[in-house]
Amino acid sequence: MVENLHGVFAALTTPFENGKIAIKHFWENIQKYNTCDLAGYVIAGSSGEAAYLTEEESVTLVKEALETSAPDKKIIVGSARESTASTIAFTKRMADLGIKAALIRTPSYFKSVMTSEALKNHYYAIADEARIPVIPYHIPQVTGISIEQKLVIDLSKHPNIVGIKDSSGNLPFLGEVLPNLPSDFSYLLGAGSVFLFGLSLGASGGILRLADVIPDLCATLYNDFLAGDWEKASKLQRDVIPLNNAIIQKYGIAGAKYAMDLLGYYGGPPRDPILPLEASGKREIEKILKSLNLIK
Amino acid sequence: MVENLHGVFAALTTPFENGKIAIKHFWENIQKYNTCDLAGYVIAGSSGEAAYLTEEESVTLVKEALETSAPDKKIIVGSARESTASTIAFTKRMADLGIKAALIRTPSYFKSVMTSEALKNHYYAIADEARIPVIPYHIPQVTGISIEQKLVIDLSKHPNIVGIKDSSGNLPFLGEVLPNLPSDFSYLLGAGSVFLFGLSLGASGGILRLADVIPDLCATLYNDFLAGDWEKASKLQRDVIPLNNAIIQKYGIAGAKYAMDLLGYYGGPPRDPILPLEASGKREIEKILKSLNLIK
Amino acid sequence: MVENLHGVFAALTTPFENGKIAIKHFWENIQKYNTCDLAGYVIAGSSGEAAYLTEEESVTLVKEALETSAPDKKIIVGSARESTASTIAFTKRMADLGIKAALIRTPSYFKSVMTSEALKNHYYAIADEARIPVIPYHIPQVTGISIEQKLVIDLSKHPNIVGIKDSSGNLPFLGEVLPNLPSDFSYLLGAGSVFLFGLSLGASGGILRLADVIPDLCATLYNDFLAGDWEKASKLQRDVIPLNNAIIQKYGIAGAKYAMDLLGYYGGPPRDPILPLEASGKREIEKILKSLNLIK
Amino acid sequence: MVENLHGVFAALTTPFENGKIAIKHFWENIQKYNTCDLAGYVIAGSSGEAAYLTEEESVTLVKEALETSAPDKKIIVGSARESTASTIAFTKRMADLGIKAALIRTPSYFKSVMTSEALKNHYYAIADEARIPVIPYHIPQVTGISIEQKLVIDLSKHPNIVGIKDSSGNLPFLGEVLPNLPSDFSYLLGAGSVFLFGLSLGASGGILRLADVIPDLCATLYNDFLAGDWEKASKLQRDVIPLNNAIIQKYGIAGAKYAMDLLGYYGGPPRDPILPLEASGKREIEKILKSLNLIK
């Protein structure tokens, strides 16, 4: 049984150089994140451009993360494939490496038949076989699959499904479903612009791209929340919204990586077909970081 | 110049009996709401089934509200029509009656040509002529029209556009646009499930259907926020989410009216084509009100 | 009992001059359309900017159309309001004037509760009271309401619901539902870009904005279809698609009215908030009409 | 240079038995399809559950198809990956095997940054490297990516992009863009319910799941079209719509495979997470096949 997952997880980006994984930069980034008050790292998630990684590249990243991470950081890996069997196979491989939990996006290719029953069967089969805790991942803006409250409740009853990551940003959904989940079920937010509000509704933590760029501020926000310092926390939440909007919807991964470059991490280029950030996007990211007093 | 609009406005429902407006019940409801710590009332808004009212029915309601409201309550009227000219005409009629401000939903029939430029022209023309303050109303889930941040900023520059009502529940949008608006521009939330969070991002108040059902709790939530008692406020926000979800999305007006009936207000039936609430919906509303200790 | 409605109906635009209805131009347009092989006219439909007309303006247009139309043209009126009662009242008023049938768009304001059951009750209540034949109108791109096949079949069973206008352009829907409808039930297409294909699947005719601009070509297309001259019909259908796309989605009513102006009808300006056509849009309309050899 | 692709391609399903590819059944199915008047086969497309296949499984299927297909059948392979580099790598591997062309779905994971420019770069990079003709694949209902007309025109200018598969079923789009494409550019429809109509607007053929179930009827439809026998063709198109709707949207792959089982092909079970067809779905498929006189 995994203990409840809480706090801020950084959804690590994958550093590329000339189209290849630049493992040295990955190592450097983790060294820096190790000094921050983060709960752990997610490898090969959306922010890691997992959709663009080969299986061996993912394995390389996971091994490096397991080796380099500070002992207090938990390693979670995005291990979803579209088919149930492939997801099980890759999740088992991850389990053998010794990771803490598997983050598994809803399958979505055949949308019209991805009913609650199909999704429940999928996750139960994985959780039965996986040998590590399983965390379903709800990200309807990417997958086109919106899960129902009843499905979350059903999933929470499987002993090996220990939580959910919810990037929908749908607080009315979260607020209604959460009181119906076991108290040790982890509800992890993916939407950095409403992180504080999700916490105040009972979420246990977040898996955030924002924590790649400003890990300390994310940790501060979480700690202010824990300390009951709402005024400070809500001011901080307000302040980081334009940055989060820029690195998620508006400029995506390319925006996040450029912000990382400006702040002393290695961001580097995204993989094709994502285009590199244009000059106007760079200027907007710079302007946002200046307004946060993070660069001059 | 209107002072900043803040606090909780109840978006009043319209009481019907045998298909006609039951003005006595409207009067009774307002008498009760007058004793609550509400900033005012919205007449002929979405919650008032304005789409189902004739112009004369709206006028009747507005006159009654102006007469019956306690002096400290501000009266706002939903005065949108699809055409610019009709909206101006009805808004002027409302101005003659002495209301505080006009709430004007985005036109939406010809979606593909409702560009930011068309909407700006529409609201500027209305605000030029209206003689009372104008509040554009953003409700994309009903209209299919999502406005852009730049449009809100442009609208805020007209001296007679004093605020916006935003029912999108889109907090990342609110959080990013609000710092770019004049400090005396009122940002009024329509999404009761995230009311507290919008306030903490700088919104000035809310126009809520929820305040028809539980006006005192809505006022308490707002006052707890003002007093900096975040713990109490966020617990209250969390507690009211299932009720708000039920009376907006799930059961709509029929659900709100049934909850009002249970709590001593006159809810009564909605107008056709809205169906009356079925037995299962009634039971769920009852269960929610019981869990809030509002009925036994 | 109305006979089956078939052939091409022009969904007439409403001529404005200085913001007022220009009844003389309406008369002139009808005089010209009277010489075409059209089945009739729809007054106060979407193309008539009905959303921007007062009730009295609609009545004025209907009276003029009844007087001016050639005896072989059927007059249908868009008589939808959001509430059941208002729709019945206006439809009865239209019945008193002597129109052939009422075209009634799905109500849509309270989307989340506009179930098939609510819509069936709505249309049955109207059809029971209306004293003239009723034609439900399906236009999901405007209303956000997609009706189900079963609802169409249920509606077709009411003796006073004589047909449907379907502007969805959804041919797989049409093709599957149509064999389940009574043979005297009229299926009228609203999507000019697939008019021929709908006919070939069994639709009886169309109510087309395109017929305001090129009534003769629309009639030719229909007659070629009836004559079994598929080659000519499909070439014509292909040729008119860019024009239809331009006057519906891309430039809307403003585009349609400009094309009418170029072709000897009175188009004139749309009402606010629709913006007049910009120069680039005018050039594109001109280019399309030139490629059809309709202007030089 | 590939000659223009025309006629009916069957988008082959992948036969599974106990979760493994049942290559014998694949062989049997192709033997049967070889006797039909089909232009060729698509391997590892959507209908082949490509999303659920490992790379080696895809290779196995392609090798078998190349060996078993009649010499007049062209083999096209779905070779899309999300990243440009992986797509190139797999497409080259396919080129080495000797296939005719690669069918490449739009990447879609990072929707908000999949601009026309990003997609153009993606396809140009692939087409530059692929050594076999490339066919972009537009399927917005699965990917959430709707391409613009201008992008199709831009793609058609690359000498190695020889056509497009369009499963949107959007005939107004097809009808407007097609006259702007080179005459030797192949436009292949994926929407079986409007196959005839796309052909009549100038499409060159189709890649159809429907052709897995009723290859002869699909070929007949195409040949009737070529022969100018519109009456027969349109009756056939009308007749097959309910079957096509059932095996695409309503019951998906599971429905298609069940229909294949009933008609003498090997359909078998889909892979998890797709659920097997329930009894009510089976009955509906049976009813549809009976109404087509394909089973008793």
PDB file of C-alpha atoms in Angstrom, chain B residues 9 17 24 48 63 76 87 90 123 172 196 202 209 213 226 264 268 276 281 286 290:
ATOM      1  CA  PHE B   9     -26.960  39.435  -5.889  1.00  0.00           C
ATOM      2  CA  GLU B  17     -48.989  29.647 -11.210  1.00  0.00           C
ATOM      3  CA  LYS B  24     -47.931  37.774  -4.953  1.00  0.00           C
ATOM      4  CA  GLY B  48     -35.796  34.344 -14.123  1.00  0.00           C
ATOM      5  CA  LYS B  63     -41.931  47.390 -11.204  1.00  0.00           C
ATOM      6  CA  ILE B  76     -30.332  44.999 -12.028  1.00  0.00           C
ATOM      7  CA  THR B  87     -31.577  45.836 -26.726  1.00  0.00           C
ATOM      8  CA  PHE B  90     -35.677  47.739 -23.902  1.00  0.00           C
ATOM      9  CA  TYR B 123     -21.931  46.886 -26.444  1.00  0.00           C
ATOM     10  CA  PRO B 172      -7.691  30.921 -15.441  1.00  0.00           C
ATOM     11  CA  LEU B 196     -15.042  31.979  -3.339  1.00  0.00           C
ATOM     12  CA  GLY B 202     -10.234  39.706  -7.347  1.00  0.00           C
ATOM     13  CA  ARG B 209     -29.042  31.383  -8.684  1.00  0.00           C
ATOM     14  CA  VAL B 213     -32.174  28.972  -2.538  1.00  0.00           C
ATOM     15  CA  LEU B 226     -14.202  39.667   3.396  1.00  0.00           C
ATOM     16  CA  GLY B 264     -39.982  28.271   2.470  1.00  0.00           C
ATOM     17  CA  GLY B 268     -43.375  26.576  -8.245  1.00  0.00           C
ATOM     18  CA  PRO B 276     -41.225  19.626 -13.979  1.00  0.00           C
ATOM     19  CA  GLY B 281     -34.603  14.553  -9.004  1.00  0.00           C
ATOM     20  CA  GLU B 286     -33.970  16.594  -0.726  1.00  0.00           C
ATOM     21  CA  LYS B 290     -30.624  17.318   4.286  1.00  0.00           C
TER      22      LYS B 290
END
